[in-house]
């Protein structure tokens, strides 16, 4: 055994992904949301303070599952077919998913939740989970939608959208129920085999849908408003050792009003209350999954990982344009299961939560979610790509309990990590095509307390790009100039040092371009042309 855990038996692996959750929402990362299950993982495991995703749903899933950069596997933006000039939007054949890698070595493989890596979501095809290594699949193929009646809901390869018509059905709970069922069935039928389960929640992605009793827990919790709450989060993050006291809180986004200028504070608070309730429900589900691992005697030798796919999301949903916006993904359901009209968009005064609403929490609360950083989902400044990352594995990590790691890591590191703990080989070919070498490296030594050797990290999304080398980060928004930050001194990216370090800017920009060319990054100008032709919206710049 290479893994060296005390039992000599290969561990089970449970990989849990949240959707659009900011860096500092959960309690163990300074937030207001009550997350006891995640707190327990943090107390018994390792928390990373500089773990990075790739700023958007599909690209992050593509990278997480394959150990490659999203552009290398066909998923540069979303699951739209923009070939031949743009990205194919369909998970490429010449890459291996974690499920494929682990299944090959005897693991049972399960997916409960969101996929978002296939263009065709109607007819089973080679980019569906069941054909990418998952023995069993329950979940949605699409990226977002109603939590009460999601589109593209599938079990294995059969559309089961009608199941959601059942009384009390709610997607977050259904993801948990199916995950628990997979564990229970595994115990009954394959208990001698190790398992890999990917639990891919859609919480807290818009729309703001949550149970009334969960929303009620957060009544008044956000009434102080984003300005005070951002300060409080920073203080808790510093106390926890996650954020350096020398890093200044980024200013409130200039497009966000001061809280005391907000006209409809009750409605504004209600948006954040529902967002918190979405995370709360996910945490309750994670608690149930952990209970099931405990009940089947597997928890001690299970590596559990938790992270979010991108930073908090500033997408607003003006009522007049929300239908067009949402329908560029999948058509909006216009009536609830009981036949009531669904009122689309952020209508001030209309409380979100129930099925008859379809809202987002918007820029101001996303600014809170990503405290203390700048920017959001879509951008590769720290607010767009920084995620909580928690790892627990009692038998394998031993004395890791409650430790923080400041090692800069990226999604491409997850597959090599899981391959190492499972004693699996990274394949060289798939479907007779060569697979690119893994881009990341195993985090197992870091999880056990050592530091990794120096290396560069890279990001690109919609023309926003960045490279990190040691303490230096070069970052650029589309159509803007490069900015250079000393992340050790200024992780909140407030002091652009590019003018003083021209040589370094040139070196890092050259490294970025070499990476982008090697990995098949398509220039945003090309993407813009395709999007304009096909009537798709890009985020404001
Ligand atoms: Ca997402």
Short mmCIF file of C-alpha atoms and ligand atoms in Angstrom, two decimals:
data_model
loop_
_atom_site.label_atom_id
_atom_site.label_comp_id
_atom_site.label_asym_id
_atom_site.label_seq_id
_atom_site.Cartn_x
_atom_site.Cartn_y
_atom_site.Cartn_z
CA UNK A 1 0.00 0.00 0.00
CA UNK A 2 1.25 3.45 -0.88
CA UNK A 3 -1.39 5.17 1.21
CA UNK A 4 0.02 4.04 4.50
CA UNK A 5 -3.18 4.27 6.49
CA UNK A 6 -3.45 2.10 9.56
CA UNK A 7 -5.97 -0.39 8.21
CA UNK A 8 -4.08 -1.30 5.03
CA UNK A 9 -7.39 -1.10 3.24
CA UNK A 10 -7.99 1.44 0.52
CA UNK A 11 -10.14 4.29 1.81
CA UNK A 12 -13.61 5.24 0.70
CA UNK A 13 -13.78 8.68 -0.87
CA UNK A 14 -16.65 11.18 -0.65
CA UNK A 15 -16.17 14.35 -2.67
CA UNK A 16 -18.73 17.05 -1.83
CA UNK A 17 -19.14 20.11 -4.02
CA UNK A 18 -21.21 23.22 -3.28
CA UNK A 19 -22.39 25.47 -6.11
CA UNK A 20 -21.61 29.24 -6.14
CA UNK A 21 -20.80 29.40 -2.44
CA UNK A 22 -18.42 32.17 -1.45
CA UNK A 23 -15.15 31.91 0.48
CA UNK A 24 -16.48 33.00 3.86
CA UNK A 25 -20.12 31.83 4.10
CA UNK A 26 -19.76 28.74 6.28
CA UNK A 27 -19.05 29.00 9.98
CA UNK A 28 -15.60 27.40 9.84
CA UNK A 29 -14.58 30.07 7.30
CA UNK A 30 -15.95 33.05 9.22
CA UNK A 31 -19.57 33.09 8.00
CA UNK A 32 -22.97 33.44 9.61
CA UNK A 33 -24.43 30.21 8.29
CA UNK A 34 -24.86 27.48 10.85
CA UNK A 35 -22.91 24.53 9.43
CA UNK A 36 -22.26 22.00 12.21
CA UNK A 37 -21.56 19.09 9.87
CA UNK A 38 -18.91 21.03 7.96
CA UNK A 39 -17.53 22.40 11.23
CA UNK A 40 -17.01 18.83 12.45
CA UNK A 41 -15.13 17.96 9.26
CA UNK A 42 -12.96 21.04 9.81
CA UNK A 43 -12.29 20.18 13.44
CA UNK A 44 -11.32 16.62 12.57
CA UNK A 45 -9.47 17.45 9.39
CA UNK A 46 -7.49 20.05 7.47
CA UNK A 47 -8.75 23.38 6.11
CA UNK A 48 -6.96 24.96 3.17
CA UNK A 49 -6.81 28.74 3.07
CA UNK A 50 -5.53 29.11 -0.52
CA UNK A 51 -7.41 26.51 -2.49
CA UNK A 52 -8.64 27.70 -5.88
CA UNK A 53 -11.43 26.68 -8.23
CA UNK A 54 -11.77 27.94 -11.81
CA UNK A 55 -14.54 30.57 -11.43
CA UNK A 56 -17.54 28.83 -13.06
CA UNK A 57 -19.75 25.73 -12.80
CA UNK A 58 -18.86 23.61 -15.84
CA UNK A 59 -15.15 24.46 -16.07
CA UNK A 60 -14.66 23.73 -12.37
CA UNK A 61 -16.41 20.36 -12.64
CA UNK A 62 -14.40 19.50 -15.75
CA UNK A 63 -11.13 20.31 -14.02
CA UNK A 64 -12.07 18.72 -10.69
CA UNK A 65 -13.07 15.44 -12.30
CA UNK A 66 -10.26 15.08 -14.86
CA UNK A 67 -7.18 16.62 -13.27
CA UNK A 68 -6.77 18.76 -16.39
CA UNK A 69 -7.55 22.37 -17.15
CA UNK A 70 -11.09 22.95 -18.44
CA UNK A 71 -9.96 24.15 -21.87
CA UNK A 72 -8.10 20.86 -22.40
CA UNK A 73 -11.26 18.80 -22.02
CA UNK A 74 -13.70 20.81 -24.15
CA UNK A 75 -15.39 22.82 -21.37
CA UNK A 76 -13.99 26.36 -21.50
CA UNK A 77 -17.24 28.11 -20.60
CA UNK A 78 -20.43 26.05 -20.24
CA UNK A 79 -22.02 23.01 -21.89
CA UNK A 80 -22.82 24.86 -25.15
CA UNK A 81 -21.59 23.38 -28.42
CA UNK A 82 -19.57 26.23 -29.91
CA UNK A 83 -17.42 24.07 -32.14
CA UNK A 84 -15.61 24.30 -34.42
CA UNK A 85 -14.41 27.81 -33.51
CA UNK A 86 -15.33 27.72 -29.84
CA UNK A 87 -15.32 25.06 -27.13
CA UNK A 88 -17.29 21.86 -27.85
CA UNK A 89 -18.95 22.13 -24.40
CA UNK A 90 -18.97 18.35 -24.11
CA UNK A 91 -16.59 16.38 -21.89
CA UNK A 92 -13.81 15.23 -24.24
CA UNK A 93 -13.09 11.56 -24.95
CA UNK A 94 -9.34 11.94 -24.41
CA UNK A 95 -9.48 12.45 -20.66
CA UNK A 96 -10.30 10.22 -17.70
CA UNK A 97 -12.69 11.14 -14.91
CA UNK A 98 -11.91 10.30 -11.29
CA UNK A 99 -14.75 7.77 -11.49
CA UNK A 100 -13.12 6.06 -14.47
CA UNK A 101 -9.72 6.01 -12.79
CA UNK A 102 -11.08 4.57 -9.54
CA UNK A 103 -13.56 2.14 -11.11
CA UNK A 104 -10.68 0.61 -13.05
CA UNK A 105 -9.05 -0.30 -9.78
CA UNK A 106 -12.14 -1.83 -8.18
CA UNK A 107 -13.97 1.10 -6.63
CA UNK A 108 -17.75 1.35 -6.75
CA UNK A 109 -18.61 4.79 -8.14
CA UNK A 110 -21.65 6.95 -7.41
CA UNK A 111 -22.81 10.43 -8.36
CA UNK A 112 -25.65 12.23 -6.66
CA UNK A 113 -26.29 15.77 -7.95
CA UNK A 114 -25.33 18.10 -10.75
CA UNK A 115 -23.28 17.09 -13.80
CA UNK A 116 -23.22 20.01 -16.30
CA UNK A 117 -20.66 18.49 -18.68
CA UNK A 118 -22.81 17.28 -21.61
CA UNK A 119 -24.29 19.24 -24.53
CA UNK A 120 -27.10 16.76 -25.21
CA UNK A 121 -29.16 16.37 -22.05
CA UNK A 122 -32.03 14.44 -23.67
CA UNK A 123 -30.46 11.36 -25.21
CA UNK A 124 -27.91 9.29 -23.27
CA UNK A 125 -24.48 9.76 -24.81
CA UNK A 126 -20.78 9.43 -24.18
CA UNK A 127 -20.63 12.59 -22.04
CA UNK A 128 -23.21 11.36 -19.50
CA UNK A 129 -22.04 10.29 -16.03
CA UNK A 130 -22.96 6.62 -16.56
CA UNK A 131 -20.62 6.55 -19.56
CA UNK A 132 -17.88 8.42 -17.70
CA UNK A 133 -17.25 5.90 -14.98
CA UNK A 134 -20.19 6.26 -12.60
CA UNK A 135 -21.93 2.98 -11.76
CA UNK A 136 -24.97 4.87 -10.56
CA UNK A 137 -26.20 8.40 -11.13
CA UNK A 138 -29.01 10.45 -9.71
CA UNK A 139 -29.18 14.13 -10.53
CA UNK A 140 -29.46 16.89 -13.08
CA UNK A 141 -27.51 17.23 -16.29
CA UNK A 142 -28.27 20.98 -16.51
CA UNK A 143 -26.46 23.63 -14.49
CA UNK A 144 -29.28 25.34 -12.60
CA UNK A 145 -33.02 25.46 -12.17
CA UNK A 146 -35.93 25.19 -9.78
CA UNK A 147 -35.20 23.21 -6.63
CA UNK A 148 -38.85 22.12 -6.63
CA UNK A 149 -39.11 20.86 -10.21
CA UNK A 150 -35.70 20.70 -11.87
CA UNK A 151 -35.32 19.98 -15.55
CA UNK A 152 -33.06 17.20 -16.86
CA UNK A 153 -33.48 15.11 -13.69
CA UNK A 154 -32.14 11.66 -14.46
CA UNK A 155 -31.60 8.35 -12.69
CA UNK A 156 -28.82 6.47 -14.45
CA UNK A 157 -29.98 7.17 -18.03
CA UNK A 158 -33.71 7.64 -17.56
CA UNK A 159 -35.44 11.02 -17.23
CA UNK A 160 -37.34 11.08 -13.93
CA UNK A 161 -38.56 14.69 -13.80
CA UNK A 162 -42.03 13.44 -12.86
CA UNK A 163 -40.64 12.14 -9.52
CA UNK A 164 -40.26 15.75 -8.42
CA UNK A 165 -44.03 16.13 -8.47
CA UNK A 166 -44.21 14.22 -5.17
CA UNK A 167 -45.33 16.21 -2.14
CA UNK A 168 -42.44 17.82 -0.30
CA UNK A 169 -39.85 16.93 -2.95
CA UNK A 170 -36.86 19.30 -2.84
CA UNK A 171 -33.66 18.89 -4.85
CA UNK A 172 -31.12 19.41 -2.06
CA UNK A 173 -32.88 16.77 0.05
CA UNK A 174 -33.16 14.43 -2.94
CA UNK A 175 -29.41 14.67 -3.55
CA UNK A 176 -28.82 13.76 0.10
CA UNK A 177 -31.44 10.96 0.05
CA UNK A 178 -29.85 9.37 -2.98
CA UNK A 179 -26.34 9.72 -1.60
CA UNK A 180 -27.43 8.01 1.63
CA UNK A 181 -29.20 5.32 -0.42
CA UNK A 182 -26.04 4.69 -2.46
CA UNK A 183 -24.11 4.17 0.79
CA UNK A 184 -26.79 1.90 2.17
CA UNK A 185 -26.99 -0.18 -1.04
CA UNK A 186 -23.22 -0.35 -1.17
CA UNK A 187 -23.16 -1.73 2.34
CA UNK A 188 -25.76 -4.33 1.37
CA UNK A 189 -24.23 -5.48 -1.91
CA UNK A 190 -20.58 -4.45 -2.25
CA UNK A 191 -19.43 -3.81 1.29
CA UNK A 192 -15.99 -5.34 0.66
CA UNK A 193 -15.24 -2.90 -2.16
CA UNK A 194 -14.06 0.66 -1.60
CA UNK A 195 -16.39 3.37 -2.88
CA UNK A 196 -16.10 6.77 -4.48
CA UNK A 197 -19.10 9.06 -4.22
CA UNK A 198 -19.35 12.51 -5.78
CA UNK A 199 -22.05 14.56 -4.07
CA UNK A 200 -22.64 17.56 -6.28
CA UNK A 201 -25.12 19.89 -4.60
CA UNK A 202 -26.68 22.78 -6.52
CA UNK A 203 -27.06 24.80 -3.31
CA UNK A 204 -26.66 27.74 -2.94
CA UNK A 205 -26.90 28.50 -6.69
CA UNK A 206 -29.89 30.66 -7.72
CA UNK A 207 -32.87 30.51 -7.69
CA UNK A 208 -33.33 31.34 -4.01
CA UNK A 209 -35.40 28.31 -3.02
CA UNK A 210 -35.43 26.97 0.54
CA UNK A 211 -37.62 25.43 3.20
CA UNK A 212 -39.58 27.88 5.32
CA UNK A 213 -38.26 26.39 8.58
CA UNK A 214 -34.65 26.82 7.43
CA UNK A 215 -35.26 30.41 6.32
CA UNK A 216 -36.82 31.15 9.70
CA UNK A 217 -33.53 30.30 11.43
CA UNK A 218 -31.96 33.35 9.75
CA UNK A 219 -34.68 35.90 10.48
CA UNK A 220 -32.83 39.06 11.61
CA UNK A 221 -29.40 37.46 11.09
CA UNK A 222 -28.51 39.80 8.23
CA UNK A 223 -30.37 42.90 9.35
CA UNK A 224 -27.13 44.71 10.20
CA UNK A 225 -26.42 44.81 6.49
CA UNK A 226 -23.46 43.98 4.32
CA UNK A 227 -21.13 46.73 5.54
CA UNK A 228 -21.12 45.62 9.17
CA UNK A 229 -21.27 41.93 8.28
CA UNK A 230 -18.21 42.20 6.02
CA UNK A 231 -16.24 43.73 8.91
CA UNK A 232 -17.42 40.99 11.25
CA UNK A 233 -16.45 38.26 8.83
CA UNK A 234 -12.99 39.70 8.42
CA UNK A 235 -12.54 39.74 12.17
CA UNK A 236 -13.61 36.10 12.52
CA UNK A 237 -11.38 35.06 9.60
CA UNK A 238 -8.40 36.76 11.21
CA UNK A 239 -9.17 35.19 14.59
CA UNK A 240 -9.41 31.76 12.97
CA UNK A 241 -6.02 32.24 11.32
CA UNK A 242 -7.48 31.96 7.82
CA UNK A 243 -6.84 35.56 6.85
CA UNK A 244 -3.65 37.45 7.65
CA UNK A 245 -4.28 40.47 9.88
CA UNK A 246 -2.14 42.52 7.49
CA UNK A 247 -4.55 42.09 4.59
CA UNK A 248 -6.96 45.00 4.43
CA UNK A 249 -10.64 44.35 3.75
CA UNK A 250 -11.43 45.19 0.12
CA UNK A 251 -13.78 48.15 -0.25
CA UNK A 252 -17.46 47.53 -0.73
CA UNK A 253 -18.07 47.05 -4.48
CA UNK A 254 -18.57 50.55 -5.85
CA UNK A 255 -21.79 49.43 -7.57
CA UNK A 256 -23.26 48.38 -4.21
CA UNK A 257 -24.96 51.04 -2.07
CA UNK A 258 -24.04 51.59 1.55
CA UNK A 259 -26.46 49.60 3.70
CA UNK A 260 -27.96 52.71 5.27
CA UNK A 261 -28.92 53.91 1.78
CA UNK A 262 -30.85 50.75 0.91
CA UNK A 263 -34.59 51.46 0.55
CA UNK A 264 -36.07 47.97 1.04
CA UNK A 265 -33.91 46.49 3.76
CA UNK A 266 -36.41 43.77 4.72
CA UNK A 267 -36.48 42.38 1.20
CA UNK A 268 -32.72 42.68 0.84
CA UNK A 269 -32.21 40.75 4.08
CA UNK A 270 -34.70 38.13 2.97
CA UNK A 271 -32.56 37.32 -0.06
CA UNK A 272 -29.55 36.55 2.14
CA UNK A 273 -31.73 34.63 4.61
CA UNK A 274 -32.80 32.26 1.85
CA UNK A 275 -29.25 31.91 0.55
CA UNK A 276 -28.13 31.00 4.08
CA UNK A 277 -31.01 28.52 4.36
CA UNK A 278 -29.86 26.85 1.13
CA UNK A 279 -26.42 26.26 2.63
CA UNK A 280 -27.95 25.23 5.94
CA UNK A 281 -29.98 22.52 4.19
CA UNK A 282 -26.91 21.28 2.35
CA UNK A 283 -25.06 21.07 5.66
CA UNK A 284 -27.92 19.07 7.18
CA UNK A 285 -27.57 16.70 4.23
CA UNK A 286 -23.82 16.39 4.72
CA UNK A 287 -24.58 15.52 8.36
CA UNK A 288 -26.89 12.73 7.20
CA UNK A 289 -24.25 11.39 4.79
CA UNK A 290 -21.67 11.39 7.59
CA UNK A 291 -24.15 9.60 9.89
CA UNK A 292 -24.62 6.91 7.26
CA UNK A 293 -20.84 6.45 6.91
CA UNK A 294 -20.67 6.16 10.69
CA UNK A 295 -23.56 3.68 10.83
CA UNK A 296 -21.89 1.44 8.26
CA UNK A 297 -18.54 1.61 10.06
CA UNK A 298 -16.80 3.35 7.19
CA UNK A 299 -16.19 6.86 8.46
CA UNK A 300 -12.72 6.29 9.98
CA UNK A 301 -11.31 5.19 6.66
CA UNK A 302 -13.17 7.66 4.45
CA UNK A 303 -11.49 10.64 2.87
CA UNK A 304 -14.13 13.36 2.74
CA UNK A 305 -13.41 16.48 0.71
CA UNK A 306 -15.59 19.59 0.61
CA UNK A 307 -15.28 22.63 -1.65
CA UNK A 308 -17.22 25.13 -3.79
CA UNK A 309 -17.08 25.38 -7.59
CA UNK A 310 -16.75 29.18 -7.80
CA UNK A 311 -16.98 32.34 -5.75
CA UNK A 312 -20.24 34.04 -4.78
CA UNK A 313 -22.27 35.04 -7.83
CA UNK A 314 -23.16 38.66 -8.56
CA UNK A 315 -25.70 37.83 -11.28
CA UNK A 316 -28.80 39.96 -10.76
CA UNK A 317 -32.12 38.91 -12.22
CA UNK A 318 -34.05 41.94 -13.38
CA UNK A 319 -37.68 40.82 -13.83
CA UNK A 320 -37.82 42.20 -17.38
CA UNK A 321 -34.89 40.14 -18.64
CA UNK A 322 -34.71 37.13 -16.37
CA UNK A 323 -36.69 34.84 -18.66
CA UNK A 324 -34.34 35.45 -21.54
CA UNK A 325 -31.33 35.02 -19.24
CA UNK A 326 -32.47 31.79 -17.64
CA UNK A 327 -33.85 30.37 -20.87
CA UNK A 328 -30.45 30.65 -22.48
CA UNK A 329 -29.72 27.64 -20.24
CA UNK A 330 -33.07 25.79 -20.02
CA UNK A 331 -36.61 27.14 -20.27
CA UNK A 332 -38.00 28.55 -17.03
CA UNK A 333 -40.92 26.66 -15.51
CA UNK A 334 -43.78 29.15 -15.62
CA UNK A 335 -46.08 27.49 -13.11
CA UNK A 336 -45.50 25.73 -9.81
CA UNK A 337 -46.51 22.14 -9.19
CA UNK A 338 -49.82 23.36 -7.79
CA UNK A 339 -50.45 25.47 -10.88
CA UNK A 340 -49.56 28.89 -9.43
CA UNK A 341 -47.64 31.31 -11.65
CA UNK A 342 -43.91 31.51 -10.99
CA UNK A 343 -42.91 35.20 -10.78
CA UNK A 344 -39.46 35.39 -12.35
CA UNK A 345 -36.73 37.76 -11.24
CA UNK A 346 -35.65 39.94 -8.34
CA UNK A 347 -38.90 41.74 -7.61
CA UNK A 348 -38.36 44.00 -4.57
CA UNK A 349 -40.91 43.23 -1.91
CA UNK A 350 -41.57 39.70 -3.13
CA UNK A 351 -40.02 37.35 -0.58
CA UNK A 352 -37.91 34.58 -2.13
CA UNK A 353 -37.92 30.97 -0.97
CA UNK A 354 -41.10 29.35 -2.22
CA UNK A 355 -41.59 27.67 -5.58
CA UNK A 356 -43.56 30.62 -6.97
CA UNK A 357 -40.49 32.87 -6.93
CA UNK A 358 -37.24 32.76 -8.94
CA UNK A 359 -34.64 35.18 -7.60
CA UNK A 360 -30.92 35.59 -6.97
CA UNK A 361 -29.19 37.20 -3.98
CA UNK A 362 -27.30 39.61 -6.21
CA UNK A 363 -24.10 41.59 -6.20
CA UNK A 364 -24.21 43.09 -2.71
CA UNK A 365 -24.62 39.80 -0.88
CA UNK A 366 -22.10 38.13 -3.19
CA UNK A 367 -19.72 40.87 -2.10
CA UNK A 368 -20.34 39.69 1.48
CA UNK A 369 -19.97 36.01 0.50
CA UNK A 370 -16.51 36.62 -0.90
CA UNK A 371 -15.25 38.67 2.06
CA UNK A 372 -12.52 39.85 2.26
CA UNK A 373 -11.78 39.51 -1.45
CA UNK A 374 -12.66 41.42 -4.61
CA UNK A 375 -14.82 40.20 -7.49
CA UNK A 376 -17.09 37.21 -8.08
CA UNK A 377 -17.85 34.08 -10.08
CA UNK A 378 -16.59 34.60 -13.68
CA UNK A 379 -13.52 36.59 -12.61
CA UNK A 380 -10.18 35.22 -11.50
CA UNK A 381 -9.36 37.78 -8.85
CA UNK A 382 -9.40 36.13 -5.42
CA UNK A 383 -13.17 36.55 -4.88
CA UNK A 384 -13.97 34.53 -8.00
CA UNK A 385 -11.69 31.55 -7.40
CA UNK A 386 -11.07 31.19 -3.65
CA UNK A 387 -12.96 28.34 -2.03
CA UNK A 388 -13.11 26.68 1.34
CA UNK A 389 -11.46 23.27 1.07
CA UNK A 390 -11.87 20.82 3.91
CA UNK A 391 -10.36 17.33 4.06
CA UNK A 392 -11.10 14.73 6.71
CA UNK A 393 -9.70 11.18 6.84
CA UNK A 394 -9.24 9.95 10.41
CA UNK A 395 -7.18 6.85 9.57
CA UNK A 396 -5.13 8.41 6.81
CA UNK A 397 -4.33 11.88 8.08
CA UNK A 398 -3.77 11.07 11.72
CA UNK A 399 -2.76 14.17 13.61
CA UNK A 400 -4.18 16.57 11.04
CA UNK A 401 -7.03 17.61 13.27
CA UNK A 402 -8.07 21.23 13.05
CA UNK A 403 -4.97 22.21 11.10
CA UNK A 404 -4.85 24.98 8.51
CA UNK A 405 -2.77 24.72 5.34
CA UNK A 406 -1.81 27.80 3.36
CA UNK A 407 -0.46 25.75 0.45
CA UNK A 408 -1.70 27.28 -2.83
CA UNK A 409 -3.62 24.48 -4.60
CA UNK A 410 -5.94 24.14 -7.53
CA UNK A 411 -8.70 21.80 -8.77
CA UNK A 412 -6.29 19.86 -10.99
CA UNK A 413 -4.68 18.54 -7.78
CA UNK A 414 -7.75 16.57 -6.71
CA UNK A 415 -7.54 13.69 -9.19
CA UNK A 416 -3.85 12.95 -8.49
CA UNK A 417 -4.63 13.05 -4.77
CA UNK A 418 -7.47 10.58 -5.04
CA UNK A 419 -5.49 8.34 -7.38
CA UNK A 420 -2.69 8.20 -4.82
CA UNK A 421 -4.91 7.40 -1.86
CA UNK A 422 -6.72 4.75 -3.91
CA UNK A 423 -3.46 3.30 -5.24
CA UNK A 424 -4.73 3.83 -8.79
CA UNK A 425 -2.76 4.66 -11.92
CA UNK A 426 -3.44 7.71 -14.03
CA UNK A 427 -4.24 6.24 -17.46
CA UNK A 428 -2.31 7.13 -20.60
CA UNK A 429 -5.05 6.40 -23.11
CA UNK A 430 -8.81 6.44 -23.39
CA UNK A 431 -10.79 5.37 -26.45
CA UNK A 432 -7.43 4.76 -28.17
CA UNK A 433 -6.51 8.43 -27.78
CA UNK A 434 -3.61 9.64 -25.65
CA UNK A 435 -4.61 11.48 -22.46
CA UNK A 436 -2.64 14.63 -21.62
CA UNK A 437 -0.42 14.26 -18.54
CA UNK A 438 -2.09 15.23 -15.26
CA UNK A 439 -1.68 18.97 -14.66
CA UNK A 440 -1.74 18.87 -10.88
CA UNK A 441 -0.08 16.82 -8.19
CA UNK A 442 -1.17 14.77 -5.21
CA UNK A 443 -1.95 16.79 -2.11
CA UNK A 444 -1.45 13.82 0.19
CA UNK A 445 1.91 15.10 1.53
CA UNK A 446 0.36 18.54 2.09
CA UNK A 447 -2.62 16.95 3.83
CA UNK A 448 -0.12 15.25 6.12
CA UNK A 449 1.61 18.50 6.93
CA UNK A 450 4.51 19.03 4.54
CA UNK A 451 4.81 21.84 1.99
CA UNK A 452 4.83 21.29 -1.72
CA UNK A 453 7.58 22.38 -4.10
CA UNK A 454 7.19 25.64 -5.98
CA UNK A 455 5.12 25.65 -9.15
CA UNK A 456 2.91 27.99 -11.18
CA UNK A 457 -0.91 28.00 -11.07
CA UNK A 458 -3.01 29.25 -13.99
CA UNK A 459 -6.58 30.42 -14.65
CA UNK A 460 -8.61 31.63 -17.60
CA UNK A 461 -12.33 32.23 -17.88
CA UNK A 462 -14.05 34.37 -20.53
CA UNK A 463 -10.86 36.30 -21.16
CA UNK A 464 -10.16 36.93 -17.49
CA UNK A 465 -6.81 35.38 -16.74
CA UNK A 466 -4.20 34.91 -14.04
CA UNK A 467 -0.99 33.18 -13.11
CA UNK A 468 0.40 32.65 -9.63
CA UNK A 469 4.09 32.03 -8.98
CA UNK A 470 5.04 31.87 -5.31
CA UNK A 471 3.78 35.02 -3.67
CA UNK A 472 3.19 36.81 -6.97
CA UNK A 473 -0.11 36.84 -8.83
CA UNK A 474 -0.52 38.44 -12.22
CA UNK A 475 -4.20 38.93 -13.04
CA UNK A 476 -6.11 40.65 -15.79
CA UNK A 477 -9.76 41.28 -16.54
CA UNK A 478 -10.76 41.04 -20.16
CA UNK A 479 -9.81 44.27 -22.00
CA UNK A 480 -7.89 45.56 -18.96
CA UNK A 481 -4.18 45.76 -18.25
CA UNK A 482 -2.28 43.23 -16.16
CA UNK A 483 -2.29 43.80 -12.40
CA UNK A 484 0.43 42.37 -10.17
CA UNK A 485 -0.10 41.54 -6.51
CA UNK A 486 2.13 40.32 -3.72
CA UNK A 487 -0.32 37.79 -2.27
CA UNK A 488 1.74 37.30 0.88
CA UNK A 489 1.40 40.97 1.74
CA UNK A 490 -1.87 41.80 0.00
CA UNK A 491 -4.15 38.86 -0.78
CA UNK A 492 -7.14 41.16 -1.13
CA UNK A 493 -5.48 42.61 -4.26
CA UNK A 494 -5.56 46.27 -3.35
CA UNK A 495 -2.05 47.41 -4.31
CA UNK A 496 -1.20 46.87 -7.97
CA UNK A 497 2.58 46.57 -8.19
CA UNK A 498 2.72 46.08 -11.97
CA UNK A 499 4.17 49.54 -12.67
CA UNK A 500 7.15 48.86 -10.35
CA UNK A 501 7.94 45.35 -11.62
CA UNK A 502 7.89 45.46 -15.41
CA UNK A 503 10.27 42.52 -15.85
CA UNK A 504 8.25 40.29 -13.58
CA UNK A 505 5.05 41.24 -15.37
CA UNK A 506 6.66 40.31 -18.70
CA UNK A 507 7.94 36.97 -17.35
CA UNK A 508 4.63 35.97 -15.80
CA UNK A 509 2.64 37.14 -18.82
CA UNK A 510 4.87 35.00 -21.03
CA UNK A 511 4.35 32.00 -18.73
CA UNK A 512 0.61 32.61 -18.88
CA UNK A 513 0.58 32.78 -22.67
CA UNK A 514 2.62 29.62 -22.98
CA UNK A 515 0.14 27.83 -20.72
CA UNK A 516 -2.88 29.24 -22.55
CA UNK A 517 -1.50 28.15 -25.92
CA UNK A 518 -0.62 24.69 -24.62
CA UNK A 519 -4.02 24.13 -23.01
CA UNK A 520 -6.11 25.44 -25.90
CA UNK A 521 -7.52 28.61 -24.39
CA UNK A 522 -9.73 30.26 -27.02
CA UNK A 523 -9.41 34.07 -27.08
CA UNK A 524 -12.41 35.92 -25.72
CA UNK A 525 -12.76 37.87 -28.96
CA UNK A 526 -13.57 34.60 -30.72
CA UNK A 527 -15.92 33.56 -27.94
CA UNK A 528 -17.64 36.96 -28.08
CA UNK A 529 -18.22 36.60 -31.82
CA UNK A 530 -19.80 33.19 -31.34
CA UNK A 531 -21.92 34.35 -28.42
CA UNK A 532 -23.13 37.40 -30.32
CA UNK A 533 -24.03 35.27 -33.35
CA UNK A 534 -25.90 32.76 -31.23
CA UNK A 535 -27.61 35.26 -28.96
CA UNK A 536 -25.94 34.20 -25.72
CA UNK A 537 -25.20 36.63 -22.94
CA UNK A 538 -21.81 37.16 -21.39
CA UNK A 539 -21.53 38.79 -17.98
CA UNK A 540 -20.99 42.51 -17.79
CA UNK A 541 -17.34 43.47 -17.64
CA1 LIG B 1 -21.24 27.28 -9.85
#
